[in-house]
């Protein structure tokens, strides 16, 4: 979880199903987005093991919200909202 109100958490499922179904690409997209927008210090990215939602994957958790069937296009839209919440986009 976040240390303070200025840090958002993104948890990427690294279970074998989610990872093979797209979270490898999603993780790369998240890291690139944060780097390109100077947000590395305001968004904490961590991994987790299987959360038993494999059929709905690839799965992520952002600010406590469980997100399913994620892909880089959808992910970008969500990251834009995180950036807006931080005063950056």
JSON list of C-alpha atoms in Angstrom, two decimals:
[
{"chain": "A", "resi": 1, "resn": "UNK", "atom": "CA", "xyz": [0.00, 0.00, 0.00]},
{"chain": "A", "resi": 2, "resn": "UNK", "atom": "CA", "xyz": [0.97, 3.61, -0.38]},
{"chain": "A", "resi": 3, "resn": "UNK", "atom": "CA", "xyz": [3.06, 5.33, 2.27]},
{"chain": "A", "resi": 4, "resn": "UNK", "atom": "CA", "xyz": [1.16, 8.62, 1.91]},
{"chain": "A", "resi": 5, "resn": "UNK", "atom": "CA", "xyz": [-1.62, 10.28, -0.06]},
{"chain": "A", "resi": 6, "resn": "UNK", "atom": "CA", "xyz": [0.79, 11.36, -2.81]},
{"chain": "A", "resi": 7, "resn": "UNK", "atom": "CA", "xyz": [1.71, 7.80, -3.85]},
{"chain": "A", "resi": 8, "resn": "UNK", "atom": "CA", "xyz": [-0.63, 5.50, -5.77]},
{"chain": "A", "resi": 9, "resn": "UNK", "atom": "CA", "xyz": [-0.18, 1.75, -5.88]},
{"chain": "A", "resi": 10, "resn": "UNK", "atom": "CA", "xyz": [-0.35, -0.44, -8.98]},
{"chain": "A", "resi": 11, "resn": "UNK", "atom": "CA", "xyz": [-0.19, -4.17, -8.32]},
{"chain": "A", "resi": 12, "resn": "UNK", "atom": "CA", "xyz": [0.43, -6.40, -11.33]},
{"chain": "A", "resi": 13, "resn": "UNK", "atom": "CA", "xyz": [-0.55, -10.06, -11.13]},
{"chain": "A", "resi": 14, "resn": "UNK", "atom": "CA", "xyz": [2.52, -12.09, -12.01]},
{"chain": "A", "resi": 15, "resn": "UNK", "atom": "CA", "xyz": [0.78, -15.45, -11.87]},
{"chain": "A", "resi": 16, "resn": "UNK", "atom": "CA", "xyz": [1.58, -17.61, -14.88]},
{"chain": "A", "resi": 17, "resn": "UNK", "atom": "CA", "xyz": [-1.83, -17.16, -16.57]},
{"chain": "A", "resi": 18, "resn": "UNK", "atom": "CA", "xyz": [-1.98, -13.37, -16.27]},
{"chain": "A", "resi": 19, "resn": "UNK", "atom": "CA", "xyz": [1.67, -12.98, -17.16]},
{"chain": "A", "resi": 20, "resn": "UNK", "atom": "CA", "xyz": [1.34, -15.12, -20.28]},
{"chain": "A", "resi": 21, "resn": "UNK", "atom": "CA", "xyz": [-1.95, -13.48, -21.28]},
{"chain": "A", "resi": 22, "resn": "UNK", "atom": "CA", "xyz": [-0.53, -9.97, -21.31]},
{"chain": "A", "resi": 23, "resn": "UNK", "atom": "CA", "xyz": [0.74, -8.71, -17.99]},
{"chain": "A", "resi": 24, "resn": "UNK", "atom": "CA", "xyz": [4.31, -8.95, -19.25]},
{"chain": "A", "resi": 25, "resn": "UNK", "atom": "CA", "xyz": [3.39, -6.30, -21.85]},
{"chain": "A", "resi": 26, "resn": "UNK", "atom": "CA", "xyz": [1.23, -4.39, -19.37]},
{"chain": "A", "resi": 27, "resn": "UNK", "atom": "CA", "xyz": [4.10, -4.18, -16.90]},
{"chain": "A", "resi": 28, "resn": "UNK", "atom": "CA", "xyz": [6.40, -2.84, -19.61]},
{"chain": "A", "resi": 29, "resn": "UNK", "atom": "CA", "xyz": [3.72, -0.32, -20.66]},
{"chain": "A", "resi": 30, "resn": "UNK", "atom": "CA", "xyz": [3.26, 0.88, -17.07]},
{"chain": "A", "resi": 31, "resn": "UNK", "atom": "CA", "xyz": [6.99, 1.30, -16.52]},
{"chain": "A", "resi": 32, "resn": "UNK", "atom": "CA", "xyz": [7.42, 3.17, -19.83]},
{"chain": "A", "resi": 33, "resn": "UNK", "atom": "CA", "xyz": [4.45, 5.45, -19.10]},
{"chain": "A", "resi": 34, "resn": "UNK", "atom": "CA", "xyz": [5.74, 6.35, -15.65]},
{"chain": "A", "resi": 35, "resn": "UNK", "atom": "CA", "xyz": [9.23, 7.03, -16.98]},
{"chain": "A", "resi": 36, "resn": "UNK", "atom": "CA", "xyz": [7.98, 9.12, -19.92]},
{"chain": "A", "resi": 37, "resn": "UNK", "atom": "CA", "xyz": [5.71, 11.20, -17.68]},
{"chain": "A", "resi": 38, "resn": "UNK", "atom": "CA", "xyz": [8.12, 11.64, -14.75]},
{"chain": "A", "resi": 39, "resn": "UNK", "atom": "CA", "xyz": [5.79, 9.76, -12.42]},
{"chain": "A", "resi": 40, "resn": "UNK", "atom": "CA", "xyz": [8.18, 7.11, -11.07]},
{"chain": "A", "resi": 41, "resn": "UNK", "atom": "CA", "xyz": [8.06, 8.65, -7.59]},
{"chain": "A", "resi": 42, "resn": "UNK", "atom": "CA", "xyz": [4.29, 9.09, -7.42]},
{"chain": "A", "resi": 43, "resn": "UNK", "atom": "CA", "xyz": [3.20, 5.60, -8.53]},
{"chain": "A", "resi": 44, "resn": "UNK", "atom": "CA", "xyz": [4.54, 2.47, -6.83]},
{"chain": "A", "resi": 45, "resn": "UNK", "atom": "CA", "xyz": [4.46, -0.68, -9.00]},
{"chain": "A", "resi": 46, "resn": "UNK", "atom": "CA", "xyz": [4.60, -4.05, -7.30]},
{"chain": "A", "resi": 47, "resn": "UNK", "atom": "CA", "xyz": [3.80, -7.61, -8.27]},
{"chain": "A", "resi": 48, "resn": "UNK", "atom": "CA", "xyz": [1.68, -10.27, -6.65]},
{"chain": "A", "resi": 49, "resn": "UNK", "atom": "CA", "xyz": [1.08, -13.95, -7.10]},
{"chain": "A", "resi": 50, "resn": "UNK", "atom": "CA", "xyz": [-2.14, -15.41, -8.44]},
{"chain": "A", "resi": 51, "resn": "UNK", "atom": "CA", "xyz": [-5.30, -13.82, -7.05]},
{"chain": "A", "resi": 52, "resn": "UNK", "atom": "CA", "xyz": [-7.62, -16.63, -8.28]},
{"chain": "A", "resi": 53, "resn": "UNK", "atom": "CA", "xyz": [-9.14, -14.46, -11.03]},
{"chain": "A", "resi": 54, "resn": "UNK", "atom": "CA", "xyz": [-7.29, -16.17, -13.90]},
{"chain": "A", "resi": 55, "resn": "UNK", "atom": "CA", "xyz": [-10.32, -16.44, -16.19]},
{"chain": "A", "resi": 56, "resn": "UNK", "atom": "CA", "xyz": [-10.73, -12.66, -16.01]},
{"chain": "A", "resi": 57, "resn": "UNK", "atom": "CA", "xyz": [-7.06, -11.83, -16.60]},
{"chain": "A", "resi": 58, "resn": "UNK", "atom": "CA", "xyz": [-4.75, -10.19, -17.16]},
{"chain": "A", "resi": 59, "resn": "UNK", "atom": "CA", "xyz": [-5.49, -8.63, -13.78]},
{"chain": "A", "resi": 60, "resn": "UNK", "atom": "CA", "xyz": [-4.18, -5.52, -12.04]},
{"chain": "A", "resi": 61, "resn": "UNK", "atom": "CA", "xyz": [-5.04, -3.65, -8.88]},
{"chain": "A", "resi": 62, "resn": "UNK", "atom": "CA", "xyz": [-4.86, 0.15, -8.95]},
{"chain": "A", "resi": 63, "resn": "UNK", "atom": "CA", "xyz": [-5.61, 2.16, -5.83]},
{"chain": "A", "resi": 64, "resn": "UNK", "atom": "CA", "xyz": [-7.39, -0.87, -4.42]},
{"chain": "A", "resi": 65, "resn": "UNK", "atom": "CA", "xyz": [-9.63, -1.37, -7.45]},
{"chain": "A", "resi": 66, "resn": "UNK", "atom": "CA", "xyz": [-9.42, -4.79, -9.13]},
{"chain": "A", "resi": 67, "resn": "UNK", "atom": "CA", "xyz": [-9.16, -4.45, -12.91]},
{"chain": "A", "resi": 68, "resn": "UNK", "atom": "CA", "xyz": [-9.65, -7.36, -15.29]},
{"chain": "A", "resi": 69, "resn": "UNK", "atom": "CA", "xyz": [-8.95, -8.15, -18.96]},
{"chain": "A", "resi": 70, "resn": "UNK", "atom": "CA", "xyz": [-6.36, -5.41, -19.08]},
{"chain": "A", "resi": 71, "resn": "UNK", "atom": "CA", "xyz": [-4.51, -4.50, -22.27]},
{"chain": "A", "resi": 72, "resn": "UNK", "atom": "CA", "xyz": [-2.09, -1.66, -23.09]},
{"chain": "A", "resi": 73, "resn": "UNK", "atom": "CA", "xyz": [-4.82, 0.55, -24.64]},
{"chain": "A", "resi": 74, "resn": "UNK", "atom": "CA", "xyz": [-7.16, 0.30, -21.65]},
{"chain": "A", "resi": 75, "resn": "UNK", "atom": "CA", "xyz": [-4.23, 0.57, -19.31]},
{"chain": "A", "resi": 76, "resn": "UNK", "atom": "CA", "xyz": [-3.13, 3.86, -20.89]},
{"chain": "A", "resi": 77, "resn": "UNK", "atom": "CA", "xyz": [-6.55, 5.39, -20.23]},
{"chain": "A", "resi": 78, "resn": "UNK", "atom": "CA", "xyz": [-6.38, 4.33, -16.59]},
{"chain": "A", "resi": 79, "resn": "UNK", "atom": "CA", "xyz": [-2.84, 5.65, -16.21]},
{"chain": "A", "resi": 80, "resn": "UNK", "atom": "CA", "xyz": [-4.00, 8.98, -17.59]},
{"chain": "A", "resi": 81, "resn": "UNK", "atom": "CA", "xyz": [-6.55, 9.20, -14.78]},
{"chain": "A", "resi": 82, "resn": "UNK", "atom": "CA", "xyz": [-3.86, 8.36, -12.22]},
{"chain": "A", "resi": 83, "resn": "UNK", "atom": "CA", "xyz": [-1.70, 11.11, -13.71]},
{"chain": "A", "resi": 84, "resn": "UNK", "atom": "CA", "xyz": [-4.58, 13.57, -13.57]},
{"chain": "A", "resi": 85, "resn": "UNK", "atom": "CA", "xyz": [-5.02, 12.74, -9.89]},
{"chain": "A", "resi": 86, "resn": "UNK", "atom": "CA", "xyz": [-1.35, 13.56, -9.37]},
{"chain": "A", "resi": 87, "resn": "UNK", "atom": "CA", "xyz": [-1.51, 16.84, -11.25]},
{"chain": "A", "resi": 88, "resn": "UNK", "atom": "CA", "xyz": [0.32, 15.34, -14.27]},
{"chain": "A", "resi": 89, "resn": "UNK", "atom": "CA", "xyz": [-0.83, 13.67, -17.51]}
]
